[in-house]
């Protein structure tokens, strides 16, 4: 074992006896020296140049040196809390200060005492004042120290009422003052290559910077450390995956895959060819494939995945396709059946002997059909089993599961995809994850760091452009014009979608409409209530049926509360052109493929996320005619108006994914599966720190290849163990 780490020492029995340690533990769960030193400053304040009170101007950031004349605290009637009003003087003029809920300052802001006050000048009832300035006592032995600090960045910590930033700063200083060298998890060679300062130095500079450069270098080094530990964890996971055994699956020449390729009505795009080759190579290996296939809706992922499944069937195995909803599972079954034709009907009259059988298993299957499907799966009779979560249940077994394809990764956790893979009998099945949500590179490297990534960038030829407009729903003329546009498309022989954020007619207006994800996200994260109920399917359909513009049109509704067979029937009717306008929730978000649909109207579009809107509009423009997407919104806040404009302004899903992710908190970016490491990722931001993450990934891969057990890197190994503990804990918490 390595030498004891001073960061592991408990605060309470060591340097920080008494109430300070107790408060730290209570407020932030800070128990050890390391906990305290990893309580990083939220930001750094600069003491502005000293300004005489007479020269203060509104909106200036100033620091004044002044003496307290009076301080009075009063309870506020209108709000819960207290207000402390202080008058200070610099000898010539008087200035008001106001502190909200600052009872704790009563012992600092005492008449006669001299302090430094720093903050922004505001105007209150016609008088300049400083509200809630930062302050630094200036008397006695602290004076020299305090004055020295004026020239330095002042760390501001996450604090509570009981434990303010000054107290935390003091505790940190005490601890840093006696801290020896701490072990460094970043190997010296990597530090040298990337110009990183040592951990001890980083902690000193972060908490006691002489200048801005100090804390920036410290943050950079600590960020690298976070990235490295995470990437080492992922590199080890990849290495372990590779050590596992899988059965190589190679398509038979002249077999099912060849027969399929021969009947495909189109040529694969060069992008599809390239990805198909990568997958074929993976499948031929004796360790399991772990691949993420990302590409926009309509980029042709399904065809590529189906070819992988057919290769496995060719080699005597089976493939399972896991979809997030029943609608999608049914849709997959239909498109696979259509693409396979007679090759998917082996054993039937018109079946092809080279072919296989495709079956569907969902939660709403009848007992009899479920029994049949289970039998087909375990006997190996069905080469391809398509399904929802129902596939994950006990009792679902396969004769020889060789490949698991997971559609729409963001709806499944790692645990779920692993649950399906555990159904491989002797070896681990290969894994292919498909997602239509484009994921920026660094996010992919962090969230899906254990997967290799393939990307389909081009859409197959013949795809038409989609034009998107934002429509102000508050203007009656535009509103009517929108319905007229639908009528025009229908008159031209086309079909339309109208998407609403909720179903309606429910007791709980925020009910999760489709059992997939909240139908009404809070994209601004403000939690502010919507001023009126959001548009609902059941109500909009009535409106459309009554609209003169749409008289005579065949209008149907689709949402997640309909029974599965009913949903399926309506989807088929729409696909068959028996319905002109489909009013739906986001059930149609993914995978639905009706090339004749050319226009989509999204009601309350500002209530949807950017990527979701992009995903939704991918339902139109799938045929020969151009697509039109109308985003209806009224009273959109500035933030949501900007998001809608972004959607209207580009068709680049990667760019929109970035816009989307930037609006979220980091924990949400990382998703549930990384949330356990949230506490480990303190400074690293996956969108911003692309270079750091890439460099760390590179180093981590090399390091794990050379020393898989991290025998030569005990400090790093310990950090890693802590990270994995965190993850496990988060997993159990969710449990
Ligand atoms: P995704 O799964 O990425 O949304 P799909 O595989 O469902 O995309 O393909 C969308 C549509 O494009 C389907 O109708 C499919 O048959 C068709 N398609 C796929 N690849 C090509 C291609 N290379 N050329 C022409 N059409 C294609
Ligand atoms: Mg698809």
XYZ file of C-alpha atoms and ligand atoms in Angstrom:
763
model
C 0.000 0.000 0.000
C 1.062 3.554 -0.562
C 1.906 6.040 2.179
C -1.060 7.550 4.018
C -2.564 10.481 2.221
C -2.854 13.677 4.275
C -6.086 14.373 2.364
C -7.685 11.398 4.119
C -7.123 12.821 7.579
C -10.281 13.739 9.437
C -10.617 17.434 10.125
C -12.207 17.141 13.509
C -9.429 15.303 15.314
C -6.673 17.177 13.539
C -6.281 20.787 12.706
C -9.816 22.052 12.863
C -11.235 21.245 16.237
C -14.555 22.359 17.507
C -17.423 24.170 15.874
C -15.741 24.893 12.510
C -15.316 21.198 11.734
C -18.803 20.469 12.950
C -20.329 23.133 10.747
C -18.417 21.948 7.693
C -19.633 18.430 8.250
C -23.195 19.551 8.731
C -23.369 21.965 5.808
C -21.382 20.142 3.155
C -20.572 16.702 4.474
C -16.960 17.831 4.671
C -15.208 15.416 6.974
C -11.622 15.050 5.806
C -8.880 17.439 4.800
C -9.440 16.282 1.222
C -13.170 17.024 1.402
C -12.402 20.548 2.470
C -9.751 21.171 -0.162
C -12.077 19.772 -2.824
C -14.712 22.264 -1.799
C -13.593 24.416 -4.690
C -14.226 28.144 -4.962
C -17.253 28.902 -7.066
C -15.636 32.017 -8.440
C -13.023 34.627 -7.654
C -13.749 38.157 -6.689
C -11.479 41.014 -7.420
C -11.149 43.749 -4.923
C -11.609 46.775 -7.047
C -9.419 49.799 -6.506
C -10.245 51.702 -3.382
C -12.791 54.444 -4.075
C -13.813 57.386 -1.908
C -17.538 57.339 -1.154
C -18.030 60.685 -2.886
C -16.899 59.188 -6.198
C -19.168 56.124 -6.236
C -21.158 55.695 -9.430
C -24.078 53.371 -9.985
C -23.128 50.003 -11.480
C -19.440 50.376 -10.635
C -17.685 47.535 -8.868
C -15.914 49.209 -6.019
C -14.042 48.614 -2.833
C -14.182 51.179 -0.072
C -12.340 51.406 3.193
C -14.801 52.678 5.783
C -15.770 52.773 9.408
C -19.091 51.462 10.643
C -21.291 54.209 12.110
C -24.413 52.219 12.862
C -25.941 48.851 12.165
C -29.600 47.969 12.721
C -31.360 44.731 11.984
C -35.102 44.421 11.520
C -37.513 41.653 10.657
C -39.182 42.186 7.321
C -42.921 42.039 7.226
C -43.477 41.163 3.609
C -40.946 38.411 3.352
C -39.503 35.887 5.684
C -36.177 37.130 6.822
C -34.327 40.062 8.209
C -32.636 43.103 6.811
C -29.550 44.741 8.244
C -29.056 48.403 7.392
C -25.597 49.783 7.932
C -24.169 53.268 7.644
C -20.458 53.653 7.050
C -18.183 56.609 6.515
C -14.825 57.209 4.949
C -14.402 60.294 7.080
C -16.058 62.724 4.684
C -19.160 61.056 3.321
C -21.707 58.510 4.464
C -22.882 55.443 2.548
C -25.726 52.984 3.128
C -25.186 49.265 3.010
C -27.915 46.653 3.058
C -27.598 43.006 3.993
C -30.404 40.517 3.665
C -30.584 37.725 6.251
C -27.176 38.507 7.602
C -27.638 38.047 11.330
C -24.260 36.358 11.404
C -22.594 39.631 10.382
C -23.773 41.373 13.523
C -20.561 40.314 15.206
C -18.413 41.660 12.405
C -20.155 44.868 11.449
C -19.822 46.724 14.731
C -19.882 50.509 15.106
C -16.367 51.905 15.275
C -14.854 49.058 13.344
C -12.962 49.609 10.096
C -13.635 47.226 7.217
C -13.107 46.831 3.510
C -16.398 46.571 1.613
C -16.513 45.373 -1.941
C -19.468 45.149 -4.250
C -21.539 46.795 -6.940
C -23.037 50.228 -6.445
C -26.828 50.263 -6.804
C -29.492 52.896 -6.549
C -32.181 52.415 -3.918
C -34.883 55.006 -3.354
C -32.725 57.632 -4.978
C -29.636 56.926 -2.905
C -26.532 55.008 -3.839
C -25.849 51.976 -1.734
C -23.942 48.725 -1.673
C -26.167 45.736 -1.180
C -24.616 42.627 0.204
C -20.998 43.671 -0.270
C -18.210 41.263 0.511
C -16.333 42.464 3.506
C -12.992 42.090 5.165
C -12.291 43.289 8.731
C -9.313 45.579 8.865
C -8.282 45.853 12.449
C -5.667 44.338 14.690
C -3.354 41.675 13.460
C -5.513 40.889 10.430
C -5.067 44.300 8.938
C -1.778 43.702 7.152
C -2.988 40.364 5.835
C -6.255 41.866 4.668
C -4.613 44.744 2.862
C -2.304 42.293 1.115
C -5.374 40.464 -0.140
C -6.764 43.486 -1.853
C -4.428 42.893 -4.737
C -5.334 39.219 -5.047
C -8.313 37.322 -6.381
C -10.565 36.423 -3.490
C -12.034 32.913 -3.647
C -15.778 32.827 -3.104
C -17.030 29.463 -1.867
C -20.385 27.751 -1.992
C -21.657 28.747 1.431
C -24.676 28.555 3.702
C -26.209 30.946 6.165
C -24.499 29.216 9.031
C -21.203 28.864 7.247
C -20.260 31.848 5.136
C -17.503 32.112 2.607
C -15.221 33.886 5.090
C -15.394 31.042 7.569
C -14.728 28.519 4.854
C -11.801 30.556 3.580
C -10.384 30.665 7.062
C -10.717 26.906 7.540
C -9.085 26.280 4.179
C -6.204 28.594 5.031
C -5.623 26.902 8.344
C -5.508 23.526 6.666
C -3.335 24.651 3.767
C -0.921 26.239 6.205
C 0.089 22.895 7.652
C -0.512 20.674 4.631
C 2.542 18.743 3.480
C 2.964 17.172 0.087
C -0.070 15.243 -1.117
C 0.298 12.246 -3.431
C -0.470 12.960 -7.052
C -2.729 10.660 -9.090
C -1.419 12.070 -12.372
C 1.802 10.238 -13.278
C 4.823 12.548 -13.586
C 5.301 11.733 -17.254
C 1.785 12.838 -18.128
C 2.180 15.989 -16.053
C 5.352 16.857 -17.895
C 3.841 16.192 -21.310
C 0.869 18.441 -20.649
C 2.517 21.123 -18.534
C 0.439 20.342 -15.463
C 1.389 21.510 -11.991
C 1.518 19.012 -9.123
C -1.531 18.394 -6.987
C -0.130 20.045 -3.872
C 0.695 23.160 -5.790
C -2.673 23.124 -7.515
C -4.545 23.056 -4.215
C -2.472 25.933 -2.880
C -2.947 28.063 -5.972
C -6.632 27.295 -6.260
C -7.413 28.394 -2.714
C -4.745 31.065 -2.244
C -4.084 32.553 -5.650
C -1.653 35.428 -5.991
C -3.178 36.287 -9.337
C -5.671 34.982 -11.874
C -3.088 32.904 -13.624
C -2.619 30.906 -10.416
C -6.144 29.664 -10.076
C -6.493 29.125 -13.818
C -3.480 26.821 -13.906
C -4.743 25.078 -10.812
C -8.183 24.537 -12.319
C -6.673 23.276 -15.537
C -4.618 20.719 -13.722
C -7.538 19.561 -11.547
C -9.778 19.335 -14.594
C -7.243 17.166 -16.310
C -7.168 14.978 -13.241
C -10.938 14.531 -13.316
C -10.858 13.728 -17.010
C -7.990 11.299 -16.588
C -9.580 9.341 -13.752
C -12.835 9.057 -15.673
C -11.109 8.046 -18.887
C -8.974 5.471 -17.093
C -12.191 3.978 -15.716
C -13.652 3.843 -19.220
C -10.437 2.500 -20.736
C -10.440 -0.302 -18.186
C -14.061 -1.071 -18.951
C -13.190 -1.290 -22.631
C -10.212 -3.509 -21.839
C -12.382 -5.784 -19.692
C -14.999 -5.960 -22.436
C -12.346 -7.044 -24.862
C -11.161 -9.717 -22.511
C -14.650 -11.240 -22.569
C -15.462 -13.998 -25.005
C -17.847 -13.641 -27.923
C -18.610 -15.922 -30.829
C -17.324 -14.485 -34.115
C -20.231 -14.123 -36.533
C -19.410 -13.931 -40.200
C -22.010 -13.961 -42.959
C -21.995 -17.014 -45.204
C -21.133 -16.295 -48.850
C -24.302 -16.848 -50.839
C -26.301 -16.800 -47.620
C -29.032 -14.629 -46.148
C -27.090 -11.378 -46.141
C -26.094 -11.749 -49.771
C -29.667 -12.572 -50.712
C -30.833 -9.489 -48.816
C -28.311 -7.210 -50.492
C -29.419 -8.529 -53.859
C -33.036 -7.553 -53.245
C -32.341 -4.159 -51.647
C -34.052 -1.560 -53.876
C -31.279 0.976 -53.363
C -27.525 1.182 -53.008
C -26.002 1.830 -49.614
C -24.505 5.290 -49.288
C -20.707 5.424 -48.915
C -21.282 6.256 -45.242
C -23.450 3.189 -44.764
C -20.865 1.062 -46.566
C -18.101 2.300 -44.294
C -20.065 1.697 -41.103
C -21.219 -1.703 -42.352
C -17.587 -2.664 -42.894
C -16.666 -1.541 -39.353
C -19.495 -3.594 -37.918
C -18.656 -6.676 -39.998
C -15.107 -6.465 -38.700
C -16.311 -6.186 -35.116
C -18.658 -9.131 -35.506
C -15.850 -11.302 -36.828
C -13.859 -10.897 -33.604
C -13.845 -13.277 -30.688
C -14.525 -10.499 -28.201
C -17.813 -8.638 -28.117
C -18.518 -5.600 -30.244
C -19.510 -2.444 -28.327
C -20.525 0.047 -30.921
C -22.662 3.159 -30.954
C -24.207 3.975 -34.309
C -25.374 7.546 -34.429
C -27.075 9.254 -37.274
C -29.969 11.523 -37.795
C -33.430 10.241 -38.298
C -33.584 8.854 -41.813
C -29.829 8.475 -42.180
C -30.314 4.784 -42.776
C -29.306 3.256 -39.457
C -32.009 0.626 -39.505
C -30.784 -0.859 -42.767
C -27.250 -1.014 -41.430
C -28.406 -2.647 -38.199
C -30.539 -5.132 -40.087
C -27.554 -6.167 -42.178
C -25.641 -6.830 -38.963
C -28.505 -8.960 -37.695
C -28.617 -10.910 -40.927
C -24.883 -11.598 -40.761
C -25.399 -13.092 -37.307
C -28.351 -15.182 -38.499
C -26.244 -16.313 -41.429
C -23.661 -17.525 -38.958
C -26.273 -19.572 -37.112
C -27.095 -17.092 -34.327
C -29.998 -14.846 -33.401
C -30.391 -11.122 -32.997
C -32.615 -9.114 -30.659
C -33.725 -5.569 -31.335
C -34.761 -3.574 -28.275
C -36.994 -0.538 -28.873
C -38.150 2.017 -26.305
C -41.878 1.978 -27.067
C -44.456 -0.410 -28.462
C -45.133 1.917 -31.385
C -41.477 1.850 -32.295
C -41.124 -1.872 -31.839
C -44.105 -2.457 -34.111
C -42.680 0.000 -36.609
C -39.338 -1.800 -36.604
C -41.060 -5.103 -37.152
C -42.963 -3.697 -40.123
C -39.964 -2.094 -41.768
C -37.812 -5.176 -41.230
C -40.545 -7.361 -42.678
C -40.873 -5.025 -45.641
C -37.145 -4.916 -46.289
C -36.787 -8.688 -45.967
C -39.842 -9.641 -48.025
C -39.898 -13.420 -48.568
C -36.550 -13.641 -46.746
C -38.387 -12.899 -43.519
C -41.005 -15.610 -43.989
C -39.096 -18.857 -43.904
C -41.385 -21.820 -43.519
C -44.367 -20.043 -45.001
C -45.826 -20.737 -48.399
C -44.222 -17.732 -50.056
C -41.135 -17.804 -47.844
C -37.578 -18.055 -49.072
C -35.629 -21.064 -47.813
C -32.503 -18.940 -47.336
C -34.476 -16.666 -45.033
C -35.399 -16.486 -41.371
C -38.348 -15.499 -39.195
C -38.945 -12.226 -37.409
C -41.132 -12.063 -34.299
C -42.370 -9.322 -31.995
C -42.581 -9.379 -28.212
C -44.157 -6.485 -26.318
C -45.868 -6.094 -22.981
C -49.303 -6.113 -24.555
C -48.852 -9.444 -26.319
C -51.570 -11.958 -25.521
C -50.578 -14.959 -23.454
C -50.858 -17.231 -26.466
C -48.753 -15.095 -28.755
C -46.230 -14.573 -25.990
C -45.900 -18.334 -25.563
C -45.382 -18.755 -29.270
C -42.740 -16.034 -29.422
C -40.888 -17.425 -26.410
C -40.808 -20.781 -28.104
C -39.548 -19.252 -31.349
C -36.831 -17.464 -29.403
C -35.556 -20.405 -27.412
C -35.776 -22.868 -30.262
C -33.799 -20.497 -32.447
C -36.598 -20.610 -34.998
C -36.872 -16.855 -35.032
C -33.635 -15.336 -36.253
C -34.709 -11.861 -35.261
C -36.704 -10.983 -32.151
C -37.965 -7.401 -31.968
C -39.394 -6.077 -28.729
C -39.686 -3.610 -25.906
C -38.699 -3.933 -22.264
C -40.685 -7.150 -22.338
C -37.584 -8.719 -23.863
C -35.689 -8.108 -20.649
C -37.991 -10.189 -18.480
C -37.074 -13.499 -17.009
C -38.379 -16.348 -19.010
C -37.325 -14.778 -22.288
C -34.537 -17.008 -23.516
C -32.722 -17.442 -26.764
C -31.291 -20.475 -28.482
C -28.133 -18.598 -29.407
C -28.238 -14.852 -28.995
C -25.370 -13.400 -30.986
C -26.255 -9.730 -31.318
C -28.217 -7.195 -29.310
C -29.291 -4.038 -31.106
C -30.599 -1.261 -28.859
C -32.516 1.549 -30.507
C -32.557 5.017 -28.958
C -29.967 4.567 -26.299
C -30.980 7.635 -24.346
C -34.020 5.840 -23.072
C -32.220 2.786 -21.834
C -29.686 2.563 -19.071
C -26.546 0.519 -19.195
C -28.134 -1.909 -16.775
C -30.948 -2.619 -19.212
C -28.774 -3.227 -22.200
C -26.625 -5.488 -20.030
C -29.707 -7.355 -18.841
C -30.497 -8.288 -22.412
C -26.928 -9.217 -23.184
C -26.916 -11.526 -20.188
C -29.302 -13.705 -22.167
C -26.401 -14.935 -24.251
C -25.958 -18.558 -23.297
C -22.276 -19.297 -23.459
C -20.704 -16.067 -24.619
C -21.534 -12.372 -24.533
C -23.548 -11.188 -27.523
C -22.208 -8.380 -29.644
C -23.803 -5.004 -28.969
C -24.903 -2.300 -31.350
C -26.539 0.809 -29.925
C -28.401 3.123 -32.296
C -29.234 6.698 -31.509
C -30.804 9.410 -33.599
C -29.830 12.101 -31.134
C -26.500 13.325 -32.370
C -24.069 13.430 -29.530
C -21.154 15.851 -29.553
C -17.858 14.016 -29.574
C -16.743 14.741 -26.048
C -20.100 13.886 -24.588
C -19.971 10.610 -26.448
C -16.467 10.015 -25.159
C -17.627 10.632 -21.620
C -21.089 9.186 -21.506
C -20.555 6.375 -23.957
C -16.828 6.133 -23.381
C -16.961 2.368 -23.367
C -18.434 2.257 -26.866
C -16.730 2.666 -30.225
C -18.544 5.248 -32.273
C -19.762 5.138 -35.867
C -21.543 8.083 -37.398
C -23.766 8.331 -40.469
C -23.486 11.939 -41.591
C -25.225 11.990 -44.944
C -28.847 11.281 -45.635
C -29.559 8.838 -48.461
C -30.043 10.534 -51.821
C -33.551 11.527 -52.707
C -34.207 12.988 -49.283
C -35.846 16.386 -49.501
C -34.937 19.463 -47.515
C -37.088 20.554 -44.589
C -38.026 24.202 -44.249
C -38.850 25.323 -40.723
C -40.698 28.455 -39.643
C -41.603 29.806 -36.243
C -45.242 30.889 -36.156
C -46.588 33.330 -33.583
C -49.673 31.513 -32.365
C -50.875 34.727 -30.778
C -51.752 36.167 -34.183
C -55.090 34.812 -35.393
C -54.284 35.368 -39.077
C -51.088 33.302 -38.878
C -52.827 30.689 -36.846
C -55.510 30.232 -39.528
C -52.884 30.359 -42.247
C -51.201 27.361 -40.622
C -54.341 25.236 -40.991
C -54.701 26.481 -44.555
C -51.160 25.279 -45.303
C -52.116 21.818 -44.071
C -55.155 21.854 -46.345
C -52.957 22.818 -49.299
C -50.587 19.932 -48.674
C -53.483 17.517 -48.407
C -54.978 18.918 -51.624
C -51.602 18.159 -53.203
C -51.984 14.538 -52.187
C -49.884 14.707 -49.027
C -50.425 14.199 -45.311
C -49.772 16.159 -42.136
C -48.819 15.751 -38.493
C -49.971 18.042 -35.713
C -47.949 17.447 -32.559
C -49.130 18.500 -29.095
C -47.252 18.448 -25.798
C -49.966 16.569 -23.948
C -52.861 14.214 -24.436
C -55.473 16.032 -22.375
C -58.626 14.827 -20.658
C -56.514 13.633 -17.817
C -56.703 14.329 -14.152
C -53.027 15.086 -13.955
C -52.109 17.599 -16.640
C -48.435 16.796 -16.317
C -48.971 13.090 -16.633
C -46.258 11.396 -18.568
C -48.089 11.134 -21.844
C -46.467 8.126 -23.397
C -44.597 6.406 -20.699
C -41.372 7.444 -22.339
C -40.279 10.821 -21.164
C -42.082 13.809 -19.757
C -44.203 15.244 -22.538
C -43.741 18.687 -21.128
C -40.137 19.294 -20.338
C -39.019 22.474 -18.680
C -36.425 23.510 -21.204
C -35.504 26.727 -19.469
C -35.092 24.931 -16.207
C -36.896 27.759 -14.510
C -39.700 25.635 -13.215
C -41.982 28.556 -13.961
C -45.566 27.491 -14.461
C -46.999 27.869 -17.925
C -49.552 30.673 -18.032
C -52.215 28.466 -19.596
C -52.662 24.739 -19.989
C -50.581 23.350 -22.822
C -52.313 22.364 -26.024
C -53.697 18.861 -25.810
C -54.371 16.279 -28.504
C -58.006 15.792 -27.562
C -58.738 19.501 -27.692
C -56.742 20.349 -30.810
C -58.426 17.564 -32.752
C -61.812 19.108 -31.947
C -60.554 22.479 -33.078
C -59.284 21.066 -36.357
C -62.493 19.185 -37.029
C -64.351 22.452 -36.622
C -61.898 24.559 -38.644
C -63.419 25.651 -41.985
C -59.980 25.415 -43.625
C -59.880 21.684 -42.914
C -63.476 20.792 -43.738
C -63.803 17.312 -45.179
C -60.332 16.159 -44.172
C -59.846 12.830 -42.444
C -58.342 13.564 -39.034
C -57.213 10.974 -36.498
C -55.466 11.029 -33.123
C -52.549 8.992 -31.829
C -51.128 8.905 -28.326
C -49.724 6.616 -25.702
C -52.954 6.103 -23.776
C -54.557 4.219 -26.638
C -54.355 0.435 -26.470
C -51.340 -0.854 -28.382
C -53.352 -2.563 -31.118
C -55.432 0.555 -31.638
C -52.314 2.685 -31.908
C -50.882 0.241 -34.346
C -54.062 0.235 -36.443
C -54.142 4.023 -36.619
C -50.480 4.200 -37.547
C -51.105 1.710 -40.334
C -54.105 3.705 -41.534
C -51.992 6.840 -41.674
C -49.186 4.997 -43.470
C -51.745 3.660 -45.952
C -52.976 7.180 -46.697
C -56.406 6.614 -45.171
C -55.894 9.519 -42.790
C -54.938 13.054 -43.882
C -54.010 14.653 -40.599
C -52.609 12.837 -37.602
C -52.882 14.736 -34.316
C -50.405 13.128 -31.978
C -48.121 13.403 -28.988
C -44.426 12.709 -29.247
C -45.208 9.023 -29.783
C -44.326 9.798 -33.365
C -40.978 11.246 -32.370
C -38.782 8.428 -33.484
C -38.760 5.901 -36.224
C -42.151 6.618 -37.747
C -41.666 6.584 -41.488
C -44.444 7.841 -43.756
C -42.787 9.398 -46.820
C -46.051 10.949 -47.991
C -46.273 13.187 -44.915
C -44.910 16.586 -45.868
C -45.995 19.033 -43.195
C -45.735 19.060 -39.448
C -47.193 21.607 -37.062
C -45.861 21.575 -33.518
C -48.157 23.210 -30.962
C -46.496 24.953 -28.001
C -43.198 24.297 -29.685
C -41.370 26.308 -27.041
C -42.179 23.570 -24.571
C -40.047 21.035 -26.409
C -36.296 20.660 -26.328
C -34.211 21.609 -29.334
C -33.116 18.080 -30.161
C -36.627 16.828 -29.693
C -38.006 19.328 -32.207
C -35.292 18.374 -34.629
C -36.144 14.741 -34.110
C -39.833 15.425 -34.599
C -39.480 17.316 -37.855
C -37.467 14.406 -39.201
C -40.899 12.790 -39.742
C -41.497 15.024 -42.760
C -39.476 15.410 -45.924
C -38.886 11.695 -46.048
C -40.254 11.354 -49.556
C -39.701 13.128 -52.844
C -41.448 16.357 -51.789
C -39.871 18.957 -49.531
C -40.904 18.993 -45.894
C -42.388 21.907 -44.000
C -42.268 22.269 -40.243
C -44.232 25.017 -38.492
C -43.305 25.687 -34.888
C -46.224 27.357 -33.120
C -45.459 29.327 -30.007
C -46.802 32.336 -28.237
C -45.362 34.425 -25.486
C -42.109 32.561 -25.790
C -39.464 33.780 -23.374
C -36.251 35.129 -24.863
C -34.491 31.869 -24.171
C -37.080 29.703 -25.851
C -37.439 32.091 -28.798
C -33.699 31.764 -29.365
C -33.984 27.987 -29.223
C -36.810 27.924 -31.749
C -34.822 30.221 -34.032
C -31.890 27.842 -33.743
C -34.082 24.943 -34.860
C -35.467 26.991 -37.738
C -31.984 28.138 -38.679
C -30.167 24.865 -39.215
C -30.719 21.245 -40.127
C -27.434 20.224 -38.555
C -28.401 17.916 -35.732
C -24.970 18.076 -34.156
C -25.118 21.821 -33.851
C -28.589 21.615 -32.336
C -27.491 18.940 -29.905
C -24.883 21.390 -28.699
C -27.422 24.163 -28.286
C -29.563 21.756 -26.343
C -26.829 20.499 -24.106
C -25.467 23.922 -23.377
C -28.822 24.896 -21.947
C -28.754 22.066 -19.461
C -26.957 21.389 -16.293
C -23.923 19.195 -16.503
C -25.495 16.375 -14.534
C -28.294 16.216 -17.069
C -25.828 16.242 -19.913
C -24.129 13.249 -18.434
C -27.392 11.487 -17.812
C -28.377 9.094 -15.092
C -25.636 6.690 -15.847
C -22.896 9.145 -15.058
C -24.690 10.994 -12.343
C -22.795 8.984 -9.782
C -19.628 10.709 -10.813
C -21.222 14.108 -10.593
C -19.400 14.657 -7.369
C -16.202 13.559 -9.065
C -16.654 15.925 -11.974
C -16.385 19.204 -10.157
C -14.537 21.354 -12.608
C -14.719 19.409 -15.854
C -17.408 20.427 -18.341
C -17.896 17.942 -21.102
C -18.902 20.489 -23.722
C -16.284 23.082 -22.964
C -13.290 20.939 -22.108
C -13.000 19.019 -25.327
C -9.218 19.307 -25.591
C -8.646 18.206 -22.022
C -10.941 15.224 -22.410
C -9.313 14.159 -25.635
C -5.815 14.446 -24.208
C -6.832 12.564 -21.085
C -8.501 9.838 -23.093
C -5.386 9.400 -25.157
C -3.174 9.139 -22.078
C -5.645 6.873 -20.286
C -5.794 4.416 -23.154
C -2.013 4.175 -23.340
C -1.694 3.909 -19.592
C -4.223 1.090 -19.273
C -2.706 -0.765 -22.208
C 0.722 -0.687 -20.550
C -0.461 -1.321 -17.001
C -3.998 -2.718 -16.884
C -3.986 -3.190 -13.113
C -2.455 0.242 -12.465
C 0.192 -1.528 -10.409
C 2.630 1.305 -10.996
C 0.034 3.966 -10.222
C -1.360 3.316 -6.747
C -2.579 6.880 -6.219
C -4.481 6.862 -9.476
C -5.886 3.437 -8.606
C -7.236 4.846 -5.362
C -8.921 7.754 -7.096
C -10.465 5.301 -9.483
C -11.808 3.174 -6.654
C -13.379 6.273 -5.142
C -15.027 7.149 -8.451
C -16.460 3.662 -8.854
C -17.731 3.740 -5.274
C -19.515 6.959 -6.099
C -21.110 5.370 -9.123
C -22.239 2.340 -7.203
C -23.646 4.488 -4.477
C -25.618 6.566 -6.968
C -26.860 3.384 -8.561
C -28.048 2.042 -5.223
C -29.644 5.366 -4.357
C -31.684 5.173 -7.517
C -32.367 1.511 -6.905
P -32.981 5.647 -39.598
O -33.151 4.321 -38.933
O -31.584 6.151 -39.488
O -33.985 6.651 -39.185
P -33.811 4.193 -41.857
O -32.846 3.084 -41.916
O -35.143 3.907 -41.251
O -33.173 5.439 -41.138
O -33.971 4.782 -43.315
C -34.919 5.767 -43.625
C -35.503 5.472 -44.970
O -34.500 5.582 -45.960
C -36.062 4.076 -45.074
O -37.213 4.135 -45.857
C -34.965 3.315 -45.762
O -35.464 2.212 -46.468
C -34.385 4.372 -46.672
N -32.975 4.179 -46.980
C -32.033 3.721 -46.162
N -30.832 3.678 -46.757
C -31.031 4.150 -48.030
C -30.166 4.347 -49.167
N -28.875 4.063 -49.115
N -30.722 4.831 -50.288
C -32.050 5.123 -50.340
N -32.899 4.938 -49.318
C -32.415 4.464 -48.170
Mg -35.065 4.014 -37.954
